[in-house]
Coordinates of C-alpha atoms and ligand atoms in Angstrom, one line a residue:
X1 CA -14.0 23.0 13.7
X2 CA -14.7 22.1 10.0
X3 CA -16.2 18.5 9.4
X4 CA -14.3 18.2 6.1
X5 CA -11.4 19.8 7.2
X6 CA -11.4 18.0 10.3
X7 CA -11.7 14.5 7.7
X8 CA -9.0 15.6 5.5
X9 CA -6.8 15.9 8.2
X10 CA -7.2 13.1 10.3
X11 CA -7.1 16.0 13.3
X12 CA -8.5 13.5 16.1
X13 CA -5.6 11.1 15.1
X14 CA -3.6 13.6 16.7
X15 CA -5.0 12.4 19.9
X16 CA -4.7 8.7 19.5
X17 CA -6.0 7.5 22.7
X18 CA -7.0 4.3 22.0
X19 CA -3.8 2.8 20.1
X20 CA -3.4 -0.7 19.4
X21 CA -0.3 -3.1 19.8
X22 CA 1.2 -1.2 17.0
X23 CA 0.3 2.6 17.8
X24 CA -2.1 2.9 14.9
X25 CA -5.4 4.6 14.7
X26 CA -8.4 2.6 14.7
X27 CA -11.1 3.6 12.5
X28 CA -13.8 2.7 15.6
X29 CA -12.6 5.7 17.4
X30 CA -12.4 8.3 14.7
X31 CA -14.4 10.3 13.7
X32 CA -14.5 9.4 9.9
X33 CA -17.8 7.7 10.3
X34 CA -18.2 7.2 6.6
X35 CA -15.5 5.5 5.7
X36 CA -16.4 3.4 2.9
X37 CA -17.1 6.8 0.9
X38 CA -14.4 9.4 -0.5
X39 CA -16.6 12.3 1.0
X40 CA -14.1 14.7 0.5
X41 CA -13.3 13.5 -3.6
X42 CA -17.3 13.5 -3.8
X43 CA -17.3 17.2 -2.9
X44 CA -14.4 18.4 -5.2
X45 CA -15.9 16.5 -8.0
X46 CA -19.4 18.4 -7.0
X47 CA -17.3 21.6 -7.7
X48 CA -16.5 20.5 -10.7
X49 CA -12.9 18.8 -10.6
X50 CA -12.2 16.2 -13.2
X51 CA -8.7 14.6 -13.1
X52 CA -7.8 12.7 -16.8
X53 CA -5.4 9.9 -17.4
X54 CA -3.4 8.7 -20.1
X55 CA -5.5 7.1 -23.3
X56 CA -8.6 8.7 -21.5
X57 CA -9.1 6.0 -19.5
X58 CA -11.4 7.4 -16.8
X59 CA -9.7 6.1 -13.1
X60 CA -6.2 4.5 -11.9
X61 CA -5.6 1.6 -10.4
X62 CA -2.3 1.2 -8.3
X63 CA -1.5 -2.4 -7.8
X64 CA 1.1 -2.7 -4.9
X65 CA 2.9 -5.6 -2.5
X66 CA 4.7 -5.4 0.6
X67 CA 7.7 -7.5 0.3
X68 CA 7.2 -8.9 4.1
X69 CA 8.2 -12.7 3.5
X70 CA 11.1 -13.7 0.2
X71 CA 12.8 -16.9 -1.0
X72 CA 15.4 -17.4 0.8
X73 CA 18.3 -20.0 0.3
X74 CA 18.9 -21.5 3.8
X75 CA 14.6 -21.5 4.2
X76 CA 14.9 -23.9 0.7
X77 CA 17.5 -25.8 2.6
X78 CA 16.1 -26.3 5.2
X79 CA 12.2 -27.3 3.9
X80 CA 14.9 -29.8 1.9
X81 CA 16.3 -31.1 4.9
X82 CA 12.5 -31.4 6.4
X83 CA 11.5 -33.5 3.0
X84 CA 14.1 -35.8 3.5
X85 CA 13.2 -36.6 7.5
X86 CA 9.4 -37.0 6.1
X87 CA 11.0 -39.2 3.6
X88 CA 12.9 -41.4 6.2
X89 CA 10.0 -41.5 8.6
X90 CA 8.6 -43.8 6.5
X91 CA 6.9 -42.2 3.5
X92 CA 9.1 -45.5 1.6
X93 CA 6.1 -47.1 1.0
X94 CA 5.3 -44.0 -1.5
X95 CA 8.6 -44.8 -4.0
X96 CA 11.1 -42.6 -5.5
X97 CA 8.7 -40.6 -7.4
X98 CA 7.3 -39.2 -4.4
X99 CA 10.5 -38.3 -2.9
X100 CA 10.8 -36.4 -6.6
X101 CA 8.0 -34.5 -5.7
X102 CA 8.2 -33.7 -2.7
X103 CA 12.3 -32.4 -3.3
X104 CA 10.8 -30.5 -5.7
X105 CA 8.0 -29.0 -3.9
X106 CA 10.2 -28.0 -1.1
X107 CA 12.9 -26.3 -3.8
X108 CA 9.9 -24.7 -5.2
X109 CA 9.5 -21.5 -3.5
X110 CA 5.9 -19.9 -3.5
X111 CA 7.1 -16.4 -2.5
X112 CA 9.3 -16.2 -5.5
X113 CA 8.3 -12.5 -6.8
X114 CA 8.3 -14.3 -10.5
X115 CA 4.8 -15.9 -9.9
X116 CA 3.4 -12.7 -8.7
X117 CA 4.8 -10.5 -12.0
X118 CA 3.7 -13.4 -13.9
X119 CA 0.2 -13.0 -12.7
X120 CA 0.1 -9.4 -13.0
X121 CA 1.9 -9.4 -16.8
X122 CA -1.2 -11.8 -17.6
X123 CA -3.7 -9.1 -16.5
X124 CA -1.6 -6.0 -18.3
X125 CA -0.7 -4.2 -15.0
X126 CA 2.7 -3.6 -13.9
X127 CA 2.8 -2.5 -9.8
X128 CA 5.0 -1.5 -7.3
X129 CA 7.3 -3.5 -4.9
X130 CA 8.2 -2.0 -1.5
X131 CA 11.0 -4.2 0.1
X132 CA 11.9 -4.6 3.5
X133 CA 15.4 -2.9 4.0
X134 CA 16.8 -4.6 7.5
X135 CA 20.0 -6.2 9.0
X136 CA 19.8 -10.0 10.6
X137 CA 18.6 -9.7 14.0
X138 CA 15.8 -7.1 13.5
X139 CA 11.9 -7.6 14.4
X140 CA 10.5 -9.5 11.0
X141 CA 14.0 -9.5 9.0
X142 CA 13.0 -12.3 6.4
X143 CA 15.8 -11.3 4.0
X144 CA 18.9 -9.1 3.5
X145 CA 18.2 -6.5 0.5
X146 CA 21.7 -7.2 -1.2
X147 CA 20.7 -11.0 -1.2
X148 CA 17.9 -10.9 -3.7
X149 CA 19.4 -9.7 -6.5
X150 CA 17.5 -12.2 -9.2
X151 CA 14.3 -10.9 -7.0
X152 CA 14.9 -7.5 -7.5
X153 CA 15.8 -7.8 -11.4
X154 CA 12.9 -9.5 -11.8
X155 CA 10.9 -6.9 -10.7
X156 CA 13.0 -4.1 -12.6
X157 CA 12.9 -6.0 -15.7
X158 CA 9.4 -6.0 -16.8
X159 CA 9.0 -2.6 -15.5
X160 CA 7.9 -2.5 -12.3
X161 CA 8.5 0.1 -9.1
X162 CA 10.5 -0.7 -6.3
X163 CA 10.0 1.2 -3.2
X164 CA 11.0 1.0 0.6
X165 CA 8.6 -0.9 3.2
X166 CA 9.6 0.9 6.6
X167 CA 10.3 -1.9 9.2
X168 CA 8.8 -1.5 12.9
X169 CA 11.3 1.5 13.8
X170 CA 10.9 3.7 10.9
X171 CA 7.7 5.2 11.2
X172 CA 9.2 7.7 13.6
X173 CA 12.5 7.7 14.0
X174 CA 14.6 9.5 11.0
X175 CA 17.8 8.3 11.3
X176 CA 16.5 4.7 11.3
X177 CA 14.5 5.8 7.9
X178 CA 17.4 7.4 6.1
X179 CA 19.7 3.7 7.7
X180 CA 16.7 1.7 5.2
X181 CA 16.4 3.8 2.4
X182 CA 20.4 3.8 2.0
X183 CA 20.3 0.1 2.8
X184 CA 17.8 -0.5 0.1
X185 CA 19.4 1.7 -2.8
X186 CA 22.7 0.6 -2.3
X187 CA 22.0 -3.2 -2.6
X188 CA 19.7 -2.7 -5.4
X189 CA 21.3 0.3 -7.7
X190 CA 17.7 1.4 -7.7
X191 CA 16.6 5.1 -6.5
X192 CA 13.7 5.2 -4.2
X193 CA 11.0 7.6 -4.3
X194 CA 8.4 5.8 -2.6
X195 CA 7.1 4.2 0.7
X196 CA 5.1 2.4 3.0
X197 CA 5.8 0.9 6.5
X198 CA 5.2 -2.0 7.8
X199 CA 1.8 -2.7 9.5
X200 CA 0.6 0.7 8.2
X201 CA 2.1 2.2 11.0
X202 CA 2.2 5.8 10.9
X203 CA 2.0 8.5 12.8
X204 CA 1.0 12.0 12.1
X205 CA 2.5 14.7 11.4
X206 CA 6.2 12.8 11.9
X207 CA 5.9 10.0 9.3
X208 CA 5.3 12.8 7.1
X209 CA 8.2 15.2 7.5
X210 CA 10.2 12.7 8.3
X211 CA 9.7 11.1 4.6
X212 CA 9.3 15.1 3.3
X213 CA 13.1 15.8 4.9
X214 CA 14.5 12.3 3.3
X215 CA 14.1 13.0 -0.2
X216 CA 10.7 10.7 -0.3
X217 CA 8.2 11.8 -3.5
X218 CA 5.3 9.9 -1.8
X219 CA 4.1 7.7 1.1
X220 CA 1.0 4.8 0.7
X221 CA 0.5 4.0 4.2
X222 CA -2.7 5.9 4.7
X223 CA -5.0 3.8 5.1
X224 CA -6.7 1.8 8.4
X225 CA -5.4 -1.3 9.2
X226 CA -8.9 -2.6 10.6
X227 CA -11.3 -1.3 7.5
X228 CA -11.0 -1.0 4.5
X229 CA -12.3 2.3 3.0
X230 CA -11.0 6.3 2.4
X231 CA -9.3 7.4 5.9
X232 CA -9.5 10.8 5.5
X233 CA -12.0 11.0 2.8
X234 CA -9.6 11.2 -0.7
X235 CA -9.5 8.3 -3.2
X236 CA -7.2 11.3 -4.9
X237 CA -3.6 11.7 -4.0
X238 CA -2.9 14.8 -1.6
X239 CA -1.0 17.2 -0.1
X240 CA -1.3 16.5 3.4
X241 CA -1.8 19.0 6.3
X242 CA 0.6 19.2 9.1
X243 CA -1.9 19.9 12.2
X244 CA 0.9 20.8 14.6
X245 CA 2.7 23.4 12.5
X246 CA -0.7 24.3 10.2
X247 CA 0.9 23.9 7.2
X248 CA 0.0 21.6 4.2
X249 CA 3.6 19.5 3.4
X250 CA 5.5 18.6 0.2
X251 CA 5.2 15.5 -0.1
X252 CA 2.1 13.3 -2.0
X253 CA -0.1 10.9 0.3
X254 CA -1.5 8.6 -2.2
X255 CA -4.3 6.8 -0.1
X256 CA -5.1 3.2 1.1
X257 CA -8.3 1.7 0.1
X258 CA -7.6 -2.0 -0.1
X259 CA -5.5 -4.6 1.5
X260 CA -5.8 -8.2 1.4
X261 CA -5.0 -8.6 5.5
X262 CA -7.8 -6.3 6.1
X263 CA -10.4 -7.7 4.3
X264 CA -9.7 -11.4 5.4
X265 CA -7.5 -11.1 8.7
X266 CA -8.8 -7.8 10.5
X267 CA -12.5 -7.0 8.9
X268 CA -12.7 -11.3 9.2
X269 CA -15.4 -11.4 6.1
X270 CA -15.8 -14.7 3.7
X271 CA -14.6 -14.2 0.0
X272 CA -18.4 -13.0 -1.2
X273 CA -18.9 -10.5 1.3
X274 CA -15.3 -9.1 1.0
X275 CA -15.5 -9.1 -3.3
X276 CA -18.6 -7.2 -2.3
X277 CA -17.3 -4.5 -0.6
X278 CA -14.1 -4.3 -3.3
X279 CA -17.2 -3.5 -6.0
X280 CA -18.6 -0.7 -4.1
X281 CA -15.2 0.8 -3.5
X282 CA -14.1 0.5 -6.8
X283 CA -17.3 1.8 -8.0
X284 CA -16.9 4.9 -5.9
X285 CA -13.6 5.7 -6.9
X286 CA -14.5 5.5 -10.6
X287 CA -17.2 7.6 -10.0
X288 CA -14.8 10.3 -9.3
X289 CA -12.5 9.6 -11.1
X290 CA -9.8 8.8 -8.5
X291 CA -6.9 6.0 -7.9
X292 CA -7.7 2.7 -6.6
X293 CA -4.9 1.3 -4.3
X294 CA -4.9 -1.9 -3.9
X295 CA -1.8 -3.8 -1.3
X296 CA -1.7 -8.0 -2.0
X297 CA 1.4 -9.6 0.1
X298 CA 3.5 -11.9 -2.2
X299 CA 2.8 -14.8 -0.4
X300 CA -1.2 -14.7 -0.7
X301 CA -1.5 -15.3 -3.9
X302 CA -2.0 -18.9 -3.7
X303 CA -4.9 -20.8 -2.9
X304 CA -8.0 -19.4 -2.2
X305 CA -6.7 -15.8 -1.9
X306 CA -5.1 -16.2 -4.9
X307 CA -8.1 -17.0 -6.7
X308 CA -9.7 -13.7 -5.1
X309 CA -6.4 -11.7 -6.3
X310 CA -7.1 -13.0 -9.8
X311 CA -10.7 -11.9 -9.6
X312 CA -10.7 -9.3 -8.1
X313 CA -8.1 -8.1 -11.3
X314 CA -10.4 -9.5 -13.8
X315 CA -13.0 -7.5 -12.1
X316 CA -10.9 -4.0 -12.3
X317 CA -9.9 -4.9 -16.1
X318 CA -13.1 -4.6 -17.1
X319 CA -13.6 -1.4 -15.6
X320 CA -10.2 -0.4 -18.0
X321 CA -8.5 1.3 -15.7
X322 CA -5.3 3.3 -16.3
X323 CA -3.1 0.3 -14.2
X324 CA -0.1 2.6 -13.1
X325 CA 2.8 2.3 -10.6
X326 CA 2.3 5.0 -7.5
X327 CA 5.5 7.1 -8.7
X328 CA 3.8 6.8 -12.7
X329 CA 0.8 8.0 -10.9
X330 CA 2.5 10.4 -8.6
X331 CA 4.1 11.8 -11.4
X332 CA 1.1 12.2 -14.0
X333 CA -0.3 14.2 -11.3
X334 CA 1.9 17.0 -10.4
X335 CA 3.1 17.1 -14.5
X336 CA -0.9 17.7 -15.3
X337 CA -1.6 20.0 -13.1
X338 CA -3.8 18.1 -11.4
X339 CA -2.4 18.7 -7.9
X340 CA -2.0 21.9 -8.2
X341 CA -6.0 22.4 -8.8
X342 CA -6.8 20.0 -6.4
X343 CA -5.2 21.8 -4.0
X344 CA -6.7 25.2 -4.9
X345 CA -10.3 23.6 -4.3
X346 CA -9.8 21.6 -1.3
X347 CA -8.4 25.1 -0.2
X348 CA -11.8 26.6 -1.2
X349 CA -13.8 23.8 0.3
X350 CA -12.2 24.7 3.6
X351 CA -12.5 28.4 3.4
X352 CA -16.5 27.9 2.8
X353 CA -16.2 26.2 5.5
X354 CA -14.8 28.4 8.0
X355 CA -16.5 31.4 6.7
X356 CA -19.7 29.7 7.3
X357 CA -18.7 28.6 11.4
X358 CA -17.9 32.2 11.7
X359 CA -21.1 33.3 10.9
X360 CA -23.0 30.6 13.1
Ligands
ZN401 ZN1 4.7 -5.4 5.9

């Protein structure tokens, strides 16, 4: 078997046997043993590919946030309703003009999507939304899509993507994907071309078809939960390759690289270390020339990972970066041609590969 083909396919996946509490893959037993490098984008770029964007700008960047946690009206009411107790417990002493604040600190929602666009409006980028789509009573229902109207318009208004964030069941079960999707577009007028689930969690080849047969352009759950890094090798978007019927599929995986919960939550590193490793990765994918995804939540972007959101923009600004949404992205890339030859080298890479086992 092929190293690179092996990497660009994720084949031992295929044979998770070491899942965790969600199912996922863990990059400690795969094979991908380079993670933090785009081996697979290095060797197309060796062979000469050279993608382009818009204004000649050398490498994307695709901002994106999972919509897991929203403003809701009965959570306002209710941190009210706590205020007041504090109040009564005898916070007197402090006068009216504490109660003032802290009424208006409970009204004052920090998940409210309008801080997060106006962050990313101050640093030029517009980015791409995917909302939870899930009835009351579901595992990590937080809000009803035909609630957030003023959420959504926000988002729409000042250009922005929105796309659906799979809840717990999706991932493999169709009918419960195609139930979200119509959720979603119904509440919000909005078509949806895009996706990621919840917890990145995927599963191969099904998530794939499964997205392929519902009318999905793309999917940007591949990356691990537990590193950061290139899963199978690409800081390009790709076709991906159905192991179990050995066919490559029509739909576009744009790739993971970074997400806030993984640096901080899962990888456990201190804000220097984890900037750190952000640099090199960025570094890597501008030198070739690929997309830089980056996942923040909404409600991390106060506070001390806030302050690393912000920087960590400032940081990719300077490297002036075509700052697209994934379906911009998506879209720039089958209308240039650019996955079409893509596809015709990795398809070369492979071959050399195979031709060369057969000789050993
Ligand atoms: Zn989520």
């Amino acid at each position: 078997m092929s190293n690179l083909f092996n990497l660009y396919r994720n084949s031992w996946e295929y044979d998770n046997t070491l899942p965790d509490v969600f199912g996922r893959a863990r990059q400690y037993n795969s094979q991908n043993s380079n993670v933090f490098t785009p081996v697979i984008s290095n060797e197309m770029r060796s062979r000469g590919f050279r993608p382009h964007y818009p204004d000649g700008k050398k490498f994307a960047v695709c901002v994106s946030h999972d919509i897991d946690h929203l403003y809701l009206q009965q959570n306002a009411g209710r941190k009210l309703i706590n205020a007041g107790k504090g109040f009564l417990k005898g916070r007197f002493g402090q006068g009216w003009g504490h109660l003032g604040s802290m009424v208006r600190d409970s009204v004052h929602n920090e998940y409210d999507l309008n801080n997060l666009i106006d962050i990313n409006n101050r640093h030029k980028l517009r980015s791409t939304y995917y909302f939870l789509s899930l009835n009351r009573g579901e595992e990590d229902f937080n809000y009803h899509p035909g609630k957030i109207q003023d959420q959504i318009r926000a988002v729409v208004r000042n250009n922005n993507e929105i796309g659906l964030h799979g809840g717990h069941r999706a991932y493999n079960d169709f009918p419960k994907l195609m139930q979200e999707k119509k959720l979603l577009e119904e509440s919000t007028g909005v078509k949806v071309y895009g996706y990621r689930n919840h917890y990145l969690r995927f599963e191969l080849p099904t998530t794939w078809n499964n997205l392929q047969k519902g009318g999905f352009e793309y999917d940007t759950t591949l990356g691990y939960a537990d590193t950061v890094g290139f899963r199978n090798g690409m800081c390009y978007p790709f076709l991906p390759y159905d192991v179990v019927n050995n066919r490559f599929l029509d739909i576009v995986e744009l790739p993971l690289v970074i997400m806030d919960a993984t640096l901080f939550f899962y990888m456990r590193m201190d804000f220097d270390i984890a900037f750190k490793i952000c640099v090199q990765l960025i570094e890597k994918v501008i030198g070739c020339g690929g997309v830089l995804t980056l996942l923040w939540h909404n409600n991390f972007i106060s506070g001390e990972m806030g302050a690393f959101y912000i920087k960590l923009l400032k940081f990719l600004q300077s490297a002036d970066p075509w700052f697209a949404t994934s379906l911009e992205l998506v879209n720039w890339w089958k209308e240039e041609k650019l996955l079409k030859q893509s596809q015709e080298i990795i398809q070369d890479i492979f071959k050399a590969e195979i031709t060369l086992q057969d000789k050993d």
